[in-house]
Amino acid sequence: MNDLFDLASLGMNLPITDPTWIFFLVLVIILFAPIVMGKLHIPHIIGMILAGVLIGEHGFNILERDSSFELFGKVGLLYIMFLAGLEMDMDDFKKNQTKGLVFGLWTFLIPMGLGIASSMYLLDFSLVTSVLLASMYASHTLIAYPIISRYGLTRIRSVSITIGGTAITVVLALAVLAVIGGMYKGESVSSMYWILLVAKVTALCLLIVLGMPRLCRRFFRTYDDSVMQFVFVLSMVFLGAGLMEMVGMEGILGAFLAGLVLNRFVPHTSSLMNRLEFVGNALFIPYFLIGVGMIIDIRCMFTEGQALKVAIVMTVVATLSKKLAAVITQKTFKMRKSEASLIFGLSNAQAAATLAAVLIGHEIFLPNGERLLNDDVLNGTVVMILFTCIISSIVTERAAKRIVAEEHTGESEVDKKRKIQEKFMISVANPDTIQGLVDIALMVKHPKQKNELVALSVINDNNTSEAKEIKAKRNLERTSMVAAASDTPVRTVLRYDLNIAQGIIHTARENEITDLIIGLHHKSSLLDSFFGTMTENLLSATHLQVMIAKFLIPVNTLRRIVVAIPAQAEFEAGFLKWVVQICRFSRILGCRAHFYGTEQTLAYVRRIVEHEEASTATVYSVLEDWDDLLLLTGQVSYDHLFVVVSARKGSISYQPSFEKLPNQISRYFSNNSLLMIYPDQWGDAQEVMTFSEPRRVITVSTYDNVINRLYQWFKKE
C-alpha cells in the first residue's frame, strides 16, 4: 500500500522530474503522435510540436524542459542539417548550384526588405531591432525534410535548390546576427575582429573540406564494423559543429558541411545510411520538435502587450516573403508549380537560426536598459515558429504527393515494365565477398525497385557434408543481415544440386531473375582457369546478365569507375541496362565514370547517359582497338573500380582477343577492384539444359589449351 501511495503521490507531483518517466512519456509521444496525426491527415511533425505545447510549462505542465531536452534538442537540430547535406545529390547540386545561389539570395533579400519595412512602420521598432528581426525571417530550418525523405524525393532538382539556398541564407542571416551581436559586446569591436572572424571561418571550412575526406577514407578502409562506422560518422558531425561554434558561428553550419563531406562515403542505399536515418528520425529529431513546442506560450497572445500583433505581423511577413522567393525562383527557371510549392514548403519553417537569433537578441541590453528584442518579440517568435512549421509541413506533404503523382504519370510503359522486371540474385560462396556483392546489388538496381533480393547458396550433392551445410547457412544468414540493415527484403535459398552452375540457373528460372551477381573465382592452381569451371558453365548456359565482382577496398571508398567497352557492344540486347546501372552506381557513390571505347560506341553511351541518367558525372575517351586494353594500366589506380564489359562467344561484340583477357587481367590488374559484365543476350541458353541431362561440356579456349600443354611439358621435364 505504501508503494502504491508513493507511486500515486509521485504521479501527482507535476512537472515530472524523474528521468525514467520523462523518457517514457517522450517515447509515448513519438509513438502515438504519428498515429493520431495520420488519422486526421495532418503531417506527423505538427503532432510532435503540438504535443510539446500540451506537456510543456505553458500547457498542462506535465514535463519540465530539463537538460535532456536541451541536449537531445540540439542534437536533433544538428541532425536535421547533417541529414540534409548527407542525402543531397551532389551531382545534381553542382548542376543546379547557380539556381541554388539565386534562390538563396532571393530568400534572403526579400525577407530582409519586407522585414525591415514592416518592423519599422507597423511595429515601431528601431533600425537595429528591425534588421535583426528581418534576419530571423530570412533564415529557415528544414523541419519538413523528413517528409521529403519519406516520399523518396531527397535527390530531385527542387530539393537540391532549396538545400543550396538554405546554406546561403543561413550563412548570411547568421552573419547579420554576428555583426549585431558584436556591436553590443562589452569590449570594443574593431574592423580586425571581423577580418579575423572571416579568416577563421574560411580556414575551418577548408580544413573540413580537405582534411575530413582523407580521414574518412582511411577509417572506412581500415574498419568495417558497422557500430564503429556509425559512431565515427556521428563524431565527425559533432566535431564539425563544435569547431564552427568555436570560431563564432552556429554549429548547424558545421553539421551541414560535415554532411556534404560525408555524402560520398555513405551511399544512399547502404546499411550505414539506414542506421543514420533511423536513429535521427526515431529519437533525435522528434526530441527537438517536442522541445520547440514546450517553449511556446499561446496564452501570452491574449494577455500581454502587443504580443498578438507582433506574432501576426511576424508570421505573415515570414510566410509571404518565403512564398515570393519560391514563386520568383519558379518563374526565373521555368519550373513546375509543384516544384515551387515544394521549395516554399521546405523553406517556410522557422526554428534553428530563428531561435538562436531571438534568444541572443533577448539577452542584449541597449544603453537605456531595454532589451534589443523584448518579451513581445520573444513570444511572437515562438508563435511564428509554430505556425510556420504547421504551414511548412502541410504544404510540403501536399507538394510531395503531387510530384510523386506527376512522376508516376510521366513514366512510359517501357520504363514501368523495365522496373517491374528487374530482380537480382547473388550467389554466396565466400563470406568475405558478401558485403561487396550486396552493396553492388543495392546500388545498381532502380531506387524505386521493391522486388526482393534473392541470395543463393548451392551445395553439390556429390560432395556434401555437414560442415559445408553449416557454412552455407551461415553465409546466407550473414547476407540476410547485411541486406536487412538497409531495409532490403531478402529471400535466402539453400539448394542441393548435382552441379553448382545448374543449381544457380534453375533457381534463377524459378524466381524470374533478371540479373546474376557472383564473386570472382579464387584461382587455386596453375591448371585452374581464371573464372573457374562453375563460372564458365554458368556463362555458357544462360543469356541473363552476369556481373562478376572482386573488391579489394570497401565500395564506398572508390573514387572513380573506369569502364572498358568493346566495339559493337551497342548492338547487344543488354547494352542499355548495364550502361544505366553503371551510371546509378557512379551517381550513388558520388564518383566519376570514365568510359573507354570506339567513337561509335561512346556516342551511343553518351546518348543513353543524357537521356536516362543526365546527372551522372562522366568522361569519354577513345579506345579504338581492344588489344590496347593494357594502355589502361596507367589510368586505373588502387582506389578505382575497373569495369570490363565482355561478351559470350558467338555474340555480336565477341572478339578473339577476349581469350587473352583473363590472363591480362590477372597479370596487369590484379591490384585493382574489378567488375566484369556479361550483358543480356537474345534467346534462351537454358533451353538446352534439362534436369535429366544437367551437366554441360566445358568450352575450353585455344589459349587455355596452349597453357595446359606447356604446363604438362614442363611437368614431364
XYZ file of C-alpha atoms in Angstrom:
717
model
C 0.000 0.000 0.000
C 2.812 2.374 0.854
C 4.366 1.679 -2.530
C 1.077 2.420 -4.274
C 0.660 5.592 -2.269
C 4.176 6.694 -3.103
C 3.590 5.976 -6.792
C 0.352 7.955 -6.746
C 1.975 10.843 -4.978
C 4.788 10.757 -7.490
C 2.286 10.986 -10.317
C 0.552 13.999 -8.720
C 3.752 15.990 -8.412
C 3.887 17.953 -11.629
C 6.004 18.586 -13.536
C 7.531 15.117 -13.575
C 11.256 15.216 -12.891
C 12.165 11.540 -12.757
C 14.361 10.772 -15.841
C 12.773 7.362 -16.374
C 9.238 8.719 -16.604
C 10.348 11.716 -18.682
C 11.925 9.449 -21.266
C 8.931 7.101 -21.205
C 6.439 9.926 -21.879
C 8.597 11.287 -24.700
C 8.671 7.832 -26.300
C 4.887 7.572 -25.939
C 4.508 10.886 -27.767
C 6.913 9.788 -30.516
C 4.913 6.569 -30.868
C 1.352 7.863 -30.826
C 1.683 11.337 -32.396
C 2.110 9.894 -35.928
C -0.823 7.522 -35.353
C -3.198 10.289 -34.239
C -1.990 12.771 -36.870
C -2.276 10.108 -39.560
C -5.960 9.564 -38.775
C -6.500 13.337 -39.019
C -4.464 13.529 -42.257
C -2.082 16.029 -40.654
C 1.727 15.789 -41.057
C 3.406 13.941 -38.176
C 5.773 16.799 -37.441
C 2.903 19.019 -36.322
C 1.848 16.358 -33.832
C 5.269 16.490 -32.176
C 5.177 20.274 -31.828
C 1.579 20.351 -30.541
C 2.388 17.582 -28.067
C 5.247 19.715 -26.801
C 2.849 22.645 -26.324
C 0.464 20.490 -24.283
C 3.013 18.874 -21.976
C 5.201 21.967 -21.502
C 5.114 24.523 -18.708
C 2.760 26.725 -20.755
C 0.356 23.841 -21.280
C -0.558 21.203 -18.684
C 2.918 21.421 -17.125
C 3.409 17.647 -17.242
C 7.104 17.744 -18.072
C 9.812 20.253 -17.326
C 12.065 21.309 -20.187
C 15.165 19.982 -18.455
C 18.701 19.396 -19.677
C 17.662 16.308 -21.652
C 15.561 18.462 -23.984
C 18.455 20.890 -24.291
C 20.849 18.072 -25.155
C 18.674 15.955 -27.446
C 17.070 19.063 -28.914
C 20.412 20.439 -30.048
C 21.458 17.033 -31.323
C 18.205 16.824 -33.300
C 18.740 20.282 -34.781
C 22.258 19.381 -35.887
C 20.969 16.039 -37.167
C 18.439 17.728 -39.463
C 21.147 19.818 -41.120
C 23.519 16.842 -41.236
C 20.968 14.605 -42.998
C 20.182 17.427 -45.431
C 23.817 17.502 -46.501
C 24.267 13.730 -46.356
C 21.280 12.884 -48.569
C 21.867 15.624 -51.113
C 22.561 14.511 -54.675
C 25.945 16.186 -55.135
C 25.950 15.843 -58.917
C 22.516 17.424 -59.111
C 23.600 20.058 -56.578
C 26.596 21.010 -58.730
C 24.360 21.077 -61.762
C 21.869 23.382 -60.004
C 24.331 25.405 -57.930
C 23.529 28.582 -59.865
C 19.825 28.095 -59.225
C 20.528 27.390 -55.558
C 22.583 30.590 -55.337
C 19.810 32.617 -56.954
C 17.159 31.162 -54.655
C 19.415 31.696 -51.632
C 19.798 35.388 -52.485
C 16.066 35.835 -53.143
C 15.057 34.044 -49.956
C 17.440 36.305 -48.018
C 16.884 39.682 -49.669
C 13.070 39.582 -49.902
C 12.530 38.745 -46.192
C 15.138 41.336 -45.246
C 13.392 44.062 -47.229
C 9.861 43.222 -46.106
C 11.029 42.536 -42.552
C 12.788 45.859 -42.078
C 9.880 47.804 -43.574
C 7.167 46.015 -41.561
C 9.100 46.212 -38.278
C 9.795 49.938 -38.593
C 6.399 51.090 -39.903
C 3.973 48.570 -38.390
C 5.662 47.707 -35.093
C 7.627 50.963 -34.485
C 10.913 49.166 -33.809
C 14.339 50.753 -34.197
C 16.515 50.147 -37.255
C 18.871 47.718 -35.474
C 15.963 45.735 -33.997
C 14.252 45.686 -37.393
C 17.391 44.384 -39.134
C 17.819 41.589 -36.589
C 14.130 40.693 -36.824
C 14.326 40.641 -40.622
C 17.329 38.295 -40.489
C 15.156 35.914 -38.478
C 12.632 35.878 -41.348
C 15.439 35.289 -43.866
C 16.744 32.148 -42.200
C 14.792 28.912 -42.165
C 15.125 25.329 -40.940
C 14.428 22.190 -42.962
C 11.830 20.936 -40.481
C 9.844 19.250 -43.256
C 12.862 17.405 -44.639
C 11.813 14.055 -43.079
C 8.617 14.288 -45.166
C 10.692 14.591 -48.329
C 12.826 11.667 -47.222
C 9.726 9.542 -46.593
C 8.493 10.141 -50.156
C 11.908 9.375 -51.648
C 12.339 12.861 -53.142
C 15.611 13.868 -51.499
C 17.542 13.797 -54.776
C 15.267 15.809 -57.067
C 16.097 19.234 -58.504
C 13.826 21.401 -56.351
C 15.140 19.831 -53.131
C 18.759 20.410 -54.168
C 17.957 24.036 -54.989
C 16.254 24.535 -51.627
C 19.094 22.970 -49.661
C 21.675 25.058 -51.513
C 19.616 28.185 -50.884
C 19.246 27.201 -47.219
C 23.006 27.116 -46.751
C 23.381 30.555 -48.327
C 20.570 32.317 -46.476
C 21.508 30.785 -43.108
C 25.114 31.916 -43.524
C 24.013 35.447 -44.410
C 21.450 35.568 -41.584
C 23.993 34.360 -39.046
C 26.477 36.915 -40.368
C 23.912 39.651 -39.616
C 23.452 38.175 -36.140
C 27.232 38.114 -35.594
C 27.566 41.753 -36.671
C 24.736 42.987 -34.431
C 25.919 40.835 -31.531
C 29.418 42.221 -31.950
C 28.112 45.795 -31.854
C 26.902 45.290 -28.271
C 29.803 43.296 -26.885
C 31.362 44.568 -23.684
C 34.676 45.243 -25.365
C 35.197 47.454 -28.362
C 34.895 45.612 -31.655
C 37.233 46.842 -34.371
C 37.411 46.005 -38.032
C 40.147 43.491 -37.177
C 37.518 41.425 -35.302
C 35.514 40.900 -38.494
C 38.606 40.185 -40.560
C 39.677 37.521 -38.090
C 36.149 36.054 -37.985
C 36.040 35.669 -41.767
C 39.562 34.245 -41.795
C 38.773 31.695 -39.084
C 35.546 30.546 -40.750
C 37.277 30.234 -44.129
C 40.210 28.301 -42.656
C 37.841 25.950 -40.795
C 35.769 25.258 -43.912
C 38.940 24.420 -45.857
C 40.093 22.156 -43.031
C 36.778 20.257 -43.026
C 36.512 20.019 -46.812
C 40.133 18.958 -47.391
C 41.038 17.099 -44.208
C 37.886 15.196 -43.279
C 37.663 13.186 -46.555
C 41.196 11.824 -46.075
C 40.378 10.800 -42.521
C 37.097 9.166 -43.587
C 38.669 7.276 -46.465
C 41.376 5.828 -44.238
C 38.940 4.875 -41.493
C 36.445 3.119 -43.783
C 39.215 1.143 -45.470
C 40.607 0.027 -42.124
C 37.462 -0.752 -40.116
C 34.346 -2.489 -41.441
C 32.489 -2.886 -38.135
C 29.035 -1.287 -38.504
C 28.939 0.107 -34.970
C 32.370 1.701 -35.284
C 31.426 3.278 -38.611
C 28.206 4.693 -37.148
C 29.996 6.210 -34.155
C 32.743 7.588 -36.393
C 30.245 9.378 -38.635
C 28.458 10.928 -35.649
C 31.765 12.058 -34.180
C 32.619 13.819 -37.456
C 29.247 15.611 -37.395
C 29.667 16.975 -33.893
C 33.344 17.742 -34.494
C 32.352 19.970 -37.405
C 29.568 21.604 -35.387
C 31.795 22.154 -32.365
C 34.620 23.679 -34.379
C 32.178 26.021 -36.121
C 30.885 27.219 -32.754
C 34.453 27.769 -31.562
C 35.109 30.272 -34.355
C 31.931 32.224 -33.574
C 29.322 30.749 -35.957
C 26.360 28.448 -35.385
C 27.017 24.706 -35.200
C 24.323 23.928 -37.788
C 26.677 25.175 -40.498
C 29.382 22.768 -39.356
C 26.913 19.862 -39.258
C 25.662 20.690 -42.767
C 29.220 20.936 -44.076
C 30.117 17.602 -42.460
C 27.094 16.047 -44.171
C 28.310 17.311 -47.557
C 31.798 15.908 -46.941
C 30.498 12.512 -45.765
C 27.999 12.367 -48.639
C 30.107 10.208 -50.940
C 31.297 7.892 -48.158
C 27.751 6.953 -47.082
C 25.886 5.646 -50.163
C 22.177 6.375 -50.171
C 21.243 2.677 -50.302
C 23.788 1.455 -47.748
C 23.099 -0.039 -44.337
C 25.054 2.807 -42.697
C 22.706 5.381 -44.236
C 19.721 3.409 -42.992
C 21.103 3.391 -39.430
C 21.806 7.121 -39.506
C 18.303 7.956 -40.756
C 16.676 5.557 -38.314
C 18.338 6.983 -35.204
C 17.656 10.568 -36.255
C 14.027 10.102 -37.252
C 13.221 7.807 -34.317
C 14.752 9.819 -31.477
C 16.842 12.952 -32.015
C 14.616 14.909 -34.417
C 11.331 14.159 -32.549
C 13.026 15.226 -29.298
C 13.944 18.528 -30.925
C 10.405 19.111 -32.234
C 8.838 18.356 -28.843
C 11.305 20.735 -27.194
C 10.355 23.511 -29.628
C 6.690 23.047 -28.726
C 7.443 23.241 -24.999
C 8.682 26.839 -25.225
C 5.549 28.094 -26.983
C 3.108 30.069 -24.788
C -0.219 30.522 -26.558
C -1.838 32.365 -23.620
C 0.547 35.306 -23.803
C -1.027 36.295 -27.099
C -4.157 37.437 -25.300
C -2.762 38.728 -22.004
C 0.364 40.764 -22.637
C 1.100 43.950 -24.574
C 1.470 43.776 -28.335
C 2.400 40.088 -28.414
C -0.578 39.143 -30.591
C 0.079 41.961 -33.072
C 3.788 41.129 -33.207
C 3.039 37.418 -33.728
C 0.603 38.133 -36.578
C 2.973 40.532 -38.332
C 5.940 38.168 -37.945
C 4.030 35.122 -39.195
C 2.512 36.939 -42.204
C 5.763 38.607 -43.250
C 7.852 35.440 -42.860
C 5.357 33.337 -44.840
C 4.722 35.936 -47.551
C 8.417 36.619 -48.133
C 9.265 32.914 -48.482
C 6.336 32.433 -50.855
C 7.510 35.322 -53.036
C 11.063 33.933 -53.127
C 9.788 30.498 -54.218
C 7.483 31.954 -56.914
C 10.201 34.229 -58.315
C 12.610 31.275 -58.439
C 9.986 29.201 -60.255
C 9.345 31.956 -62.822
C 13.056 32.608 -63.309
C 13.927 28.992 -64.130
C 10.549 27.941 -65.627
C 9.858 25.244 -63.062
C 6.578 23.462 -62.384
C 4.119 24.840 -59.822
C 4.502 21.711 -57.718
C 8.250 22.380 -57.509
C 7.613 25.957 -56.361
C 5.235 24.637 -53.691
C 7.866 22.185 -52.524
C 10.504 24.926 -52.325
C 8.119 27.141 -50.371
C 7.120 24.314 -48.040
C 10.704 23.385 -47.232
C 11.884 26.974 -46.771
C 8.998 28.404 -44.757
C 9.637 26.752 -41.376
C 11.444 28.908 -38.807
C 13.270 27.176 -35.955
C 17.032 26.822 -35.795
C 18.725 30.135 -36.616
C 15.496 31.952 -35.679
C 15.629 30.591 -32.136
C 19.321 31.391 -31.888
C 18.756 34.968 -33.072
C 15.800 35.731 -30.794
C 17.491 34.268 -27.720
C 20.694 36.194 -28.378
C 18.793 39.390 -29.144
C 16.686 38.943 -25.995
C 19.856 38.853 -23.882
C 21.310 42.046 -25.416
C 20.553 45.205 -23.433
C 20.551 48.646 -25.011
C 22.178 51.670 -23.269
C 18.729 52.740 -21.988
C 18.300 49.390 -20.207
C 15.744 47.922 -22.622
C 16.235 44.612 -24.375
C 17.112 44.638 -28.059
C 14.308 42.104 -28.627
C 11.645 42.481 -25.945
C 9.299 39.873 -24.469
C 6.658 40.572 -27.119
C 9.126 39.623 -29.843
C 10.184 36.510 -27.911
C 6.591 35.311 -27.519
C 5.736 36.330 -31.063
C 8.712 34.368 -32.355
C 7.690 31.088 -30.766
C 4.161 31.501 -32.136
C 5.616 32.259 -35.560
C 7.693 29.092 -35.259
C 4.563 27.062 -34.517
C 2.519 28.390 -37.436
C 5.351 28.376 -39.976
C 6.163 24.781 -39.042
C 2.497 23.827 -39.499
C 2.284 25.613 -42.865
C 5.606 24.133 -43.959
C 4.559 20.580 -43.091
C 1.161 20.793 -44.803
C 2.470 22.445 -47.974
C 5.435 20.066 -48.235
C 3.239 16.997 -47.773
C 0.822 18.118 -50.495
C 3.591 19.137 -52.895
C 5.426 15.845 -52.369
C 2.262 13.876 -53.187
C 1.727 15.908 -56.376
C 5.314 15.434 -57.528
C 5.176 11.677 -56.928
C 1.910 11.527 -58.884
C 3.414 13.578 -61.728
C 6.465 11.327 -61.905
C 4.264 8.237 -61.985
C 2.108 9.733 -64.746
C 5.141 10.798 -66.769
C 6.703 7.330 -66.851
C 6.474 5.476 -70.115
C 5.127 1.960 -70.257
C 8.593 0.712 -71.245
C 10.115 2.277 -68.117
C 7.443 0.767 -65.881
C 7.868 -2.659 -67.432
C 11.633 -2.481 -67.057
C 11.344 -1.557 -63.376
C 8.889 -4.351 -62.662
C 11.066 -6.970 -64.371
C 14.264 -6.060 -62.533
C 15.177 -8.727 -59.981
C 18.665 -9.531 -58.680
C 20.180 -12.736 -57.344
C 23.588 -13.084 -55.717
C 25.416 -16.382 -55.398
C 27.013 -16.659 -51.968
C 30.079 -18.854 -51.510
C 32.794 -16.797 -49.802
C 31.856 -14.878 -46.615
C 34.488 -12.220 -47.399
C 32.673 -11.198 -50.597
C 29.144 -10.937 -49.164
C 29.290 -7.233 -48.258
C 30.583 -6.230 -51.693
C 28.052 -8.351 -53.586
C 25.121 -6.984 -51.583
C 26.403 -3.407 -51.956
C 26.639 -3.612 -55.719
C 23.188 -5.214 -55.985
C 21.642 -2.400 -53.935
C 23.456 0.338 -55.858
C 22.798 -0.770 -59.428
C 19.117 -1.597 -59.007
C 16.466 1.024 -59.620
C 15.944 3.111 -56.440
C 12.190 2.551 -56.547
C 12.501 -1.175 -57.190
C 10.760 -3.093 -54.409
C 11.438 -6.655 -55.546
C 13.234 -8.776 -53.008
C 16.879 -9.703 -53.363
C 17.495 -13.440 -53.724
C 20.579 -14.854 -52.006
C 21.551 -18.369 -53.105
C 23.999 -20.937 -51.805
C 24.345 -24.207 -53.758
C 25.766 -27.417 -52.297
C 26.978 -30.121 -54.668
C 25.166 -33.398 -53.986
C 28.283 -35.350 -54.968
C 30.438 -33.650 -52.355
C 28.159 -32.696 -49.488
C 28.957 -32.720 -45.788
C 27.545 -31.359 -42.581
C 30.359 -28.783 -42.354
C 29.504 -27.415 -45.807
C 25.839 -27.178 -44.917
C 26.622 -25.217 -41.751
C 28.937 -22.897 -43.676
C 26.319 -22.298 -46.388
C 23.628 -21.497 -43.829
C 25.937 -19.074 -42.029
C 26.740 -17.316 -45.301
C 23.050 -16.928 -46.112
C 22.317 -15.659 -42.613
C 25.089 -13.071 -42.900
C 23.779 -11.992 -46.308
C 20.317 -11.525 -44.869
C 21.704 -9.407 -42.016
C 23.745 -7.192 -44.355
C 20.799 -6.552 -46.658
C 18.275 -6.144 -43.822
C 20.402 -3.321 -42.382
C 19.421 -1.270 -45.447
C 15.724 -2.249 -45.257
C 16.014 -4.508 -48.298
C 13.869 -7.680 -48.308
C 15.947 -10.801 -48.902
C 14.895 -14.337 -49.673
C 17.594 -16.869 -48.881
C 17.736 -20.142 -50.806
C 19.856 -23.155 -49.858
C 19.868 -25.605 -52.771
C 21.281 -29.096 -53.243
C 22.118 -29.972 -56.841
C 24.336 -32.216 -58.944
C 26.126 -29.170 -60.339
C 26.581 -25.682 -58.823
C 26.038 -23.870 -62.130
C 22.916 -25.938 -62.714
C 21.599 -25.008 -59.260
C 22.127 -21.291 -59.958
C 20.441 -21.453 -63.352
C 17.399 -23.395 -62.175
C 16.949 -21.103 -59.146
C 17.128 -18.098 -61.471
C 14.380 -19.550 -63.667
C 12.165 -20.402 -60.714
C 12.435 -16.874 -59.277
C 12.278 -14.930 -62.588
C 15.722 -13.439 -62.005
C 16.970 -10.801 -64.474
C 20.483 -10.172 -63.130
C 23.071 -12.509 -61.565
C 25.901 -11.235 -59.349
C 28.701 -13.589 -58.318
C 32.155 -13.235 -56.799
C 35.315 -13.752 -58.825
C 36.681 -17.281 -58.609
C 39.833 -17.697 -56.500
C 42.405 -19.459 -58.644
C 43.927 -22.271 -56.562
C 46.404 -23.838 -59.037
C 48.070 -23.175 -62.364
C 45.719 -25.571 -64.126
C 42.747 -23.765 -62.694
C 41.202 -21.260 -65.110
C 40.724 -17.581 -64.307
C 36.949 -17.825 -63.933
C 36.753 -21.408 -62.734
C 34.650 -24.243 -64.077
C 31.436 -23.101 -62.391
C 31.547 -19.578 -63.855
C 32.386 -20.800 -67.342
C 29.499 -23.270 -67.260
C 27.200 -20.544 -65.951
C 28.134 -18.077 -68.707
C 27.640 -20.656 -71.437
C 24.308 -21.871 -70.057
C 22.419 -18.589 -69.555
C 21.732 -15.432 -71.508
C 20.986 -13.376 -68.396
C 23.279 -10.511 -67.453
C 26.062 -11.770 -65.185
C 28.265 -9.500 -63.062
C 31.492 -10.969 -61.677
C 32.880 -8.816 -58.870
C 36.107 -8.548 -56.890
C 36.519 -5.686 -54.405
C 39.853 -5.028 -52.709
C 38.589 -1.980 -50.779
C 35.142 -1.031 -49.411
C 32.782 0.063 -52.155
C 32.069 3.453 -50.562
C 35.764 4.439 -50.745
C 36.073 4.042 -54.534
C 36.996 7.324 -56.217
C 36.411 6.532 -59.898
C 34.853 3.928 -62.194
C 36.830 3.085 -65.340
C 34.763 1.217 -67.935
C 36.311 -0.608 -70.909
C 33.785 -1.280 -73.692
C 34.449 -3.485 -76.741
C 33.491 -2.448 -80.257
C 29.887 -3.130 -81.317
C 28.775 -3.537 -77.696
C 25.880 -1.198 -78.512
C 24.276 -3.971 -80.571
C 23.980 -6.348 -77.608
C 20.495 -6.782 -76.119
C 21.628 -5.749 -72.633
C 23.566 -2.624 -73.644
C 21.045 -0.120 -72.287
C 20.664 -1.986 -68.993
C 24.310 -2.109 -67.958
C 25.021 1.495 -69.023
C 22.160 2.746 -66.839
C 23.245 0.530 -63.947
C 26.847 1.774 -64.077
C 25.541 5.351 -64.068
C 23.410 4.626 -60.996
C 26.420 3.051 -59.317
C 28.569 6.083 -60.115
C 25.935 8.591 -59.006
C 25.261 6.875 -55.668
C 28.998 6.674 -54.921
C 29.430 10.306 -55.960
C 32.363 9.455 -58.237
C 33.090 9.920 -61.937
C 32.508 7.239 -64.572
C 35.205 7.151 -67.284
C 34.115 5.247 -70.411
C 36.689 3.882 -72.918
C 35.547 2.572 -76.310
C 35.284 3.289 -80.005
C 33.828 6.603 -81.157
C 30.665 4.912 -82.400
C 30.109 3.012 -79.145
C 30.814 6.078 -76.988
C 28.247 8.048 -78.993
C 25.585 5.517 -78.008
C 26.751 5.556 -74.372
C 26.637 9.364 -74.263
C 23.118 9.385 -75.708
C 21.868 6.913 -73.069
C 23.508 8.820 -70.216
C 21.989 12.128 -71.339
C 18.527 10.595 -71.664
C 18.417 8.220 -68.680
C 20.966 9.434 -66.080
C 21.851 13.002 -67.040
C 23.121 13.883 -63.553
C 25.967 11.330 -63.740
C 29.485 12.791 -63.952
C 31.065 11.120 -66.990
C 34.236 11.264 -69.107
C 34.678 9.661 -72.537
C 37.970 8.534 -74.104
C 38.532 6.692 -77.371
C 39.916 3.134 -77.280
C 39.976 2.063 -80.931
C 41.467 -1.419 -80.567
C 40.615 -3.848 -77.777
C 44.226 -5.047 -77.946
C 45.155 -1.653 -76.498
C 43.421 -2.551 -73.231
C 46.783 -2.690 -71.461
C 47.110 1.049 -72.039
C 44.540 1.469 -69.246
C 47.002 0.189 -66.641
C 48.174 3.765 -66.201
C 44.593 5.029 -65.854
C 43.348 2.607 -63.181
C 44.535 3.261 -59.632
C 44.168 1.204 -56.475
C 41.067 3.124 -55.367
C 39.363 2.866 -58.779
C 36.886 0.232 -59.947
C 37.871 -1.331 -63.267
C 34.763 -2.429 -65.170
C 35.312 -4.699 -68.168
C 32.343 -5.233 -70.460
C 32.934 -8.618 -72.071
C 30.776 -10.888 -74.223
C 29.958 -14.552 -74.614
C 31.412 -16.481 -77.512
C 29.252 -16.124 -80.608
C 27.724 -12.783 -79.617
C 27.923 -9.659 -81.777
C 30.657 -7.914 -79.798
C 32.760 -11.006 -79.129
C 36.389 -10.790 -80.282
C 39.094 -13.492 -80.426
C 41.261 -11.265 -78.213
C 38.819 -11.960 -75.365
C 40.614 -15.290 -74.910
C 43.643 -13.362 -73.629
C 41.514 -11.246 -71.311
C 41.694 -13.478 -68.184
C 45.486 -13.638 -68.350
C 45.775 -9.878 -68.937
C 43.522 -9.024 -66.012
C 45.200 -11.434 -63.601
C 48.639 -10.167 -64.610
C 48.202 -6.399 -65.046
C 45.089 -5.545 -62.980
C 45.471 -7.889 -60.012
C 45.771 -4.945 -57.597
C 42.542 -3.315 -58.726
C 38.913 -3.827 -57.774
C 37.230 -5.493 -60.724
C 33.733 -5.859 -62.153
C 33.227 -7.931 -65.291
C 29.867 -7.641 -67.047
C 28.428 -10.156 -69.478
C 25.331 -8.389 -70.865
C 21.944 -9.873 -71.658
C 21.612 -11.685 -74.971
C 18.637 -12.647 -77.083
C 17.400 -16.204 -76.915
C 17.418 -18.671 -74.064
C 20.540 -20.751 -73.499
C 18.667 -22.652 -70.788
C 16.612 -24.486 -73.398
C 19.487 -26.928 -73.953
C 19.839 -27.619 -70.242
C 17.480 -30.116 -68.628
C 17.166 -31.796 -65.276
C 17.719 -35.164 -66.908
C 20.996 -34.004 -68.503
C 22.282 -31.372 -66.113
C 25.947 -31.484 -66.999
C 27.367 -29.486 -69.875
C 30.582 -29.769 -71.827
C 33.020 -27.074 -70.728
C 34.215 -24.982 -73.641
C 37.993 -24.691 -73.419
C 39.590 -21.904 -75.434
C 42.642 -22.352 -77.636
C 44.543 -20.062 -75.303
C 43.827 -22.343 -72.331
C 44.824 -25.424 -74.338
C 48.228 -23.918 -75.079
C 48.789 -23.080 -71.409
C 47.805 -26.583 -70.294
C 50.088 -28.262 -72.820
C 53.022 -26.105 -71.799
C 52.311 -26.970 -68.151
C 52.267 -30.710 -68.942
C 55.503 -30.402 -70.927
C 57.315 -28.572 -68.107
C 55.947 -31.106 -65.596
C 57.444 -34.010 -67.598
C 60.781 -32.252 -67.872
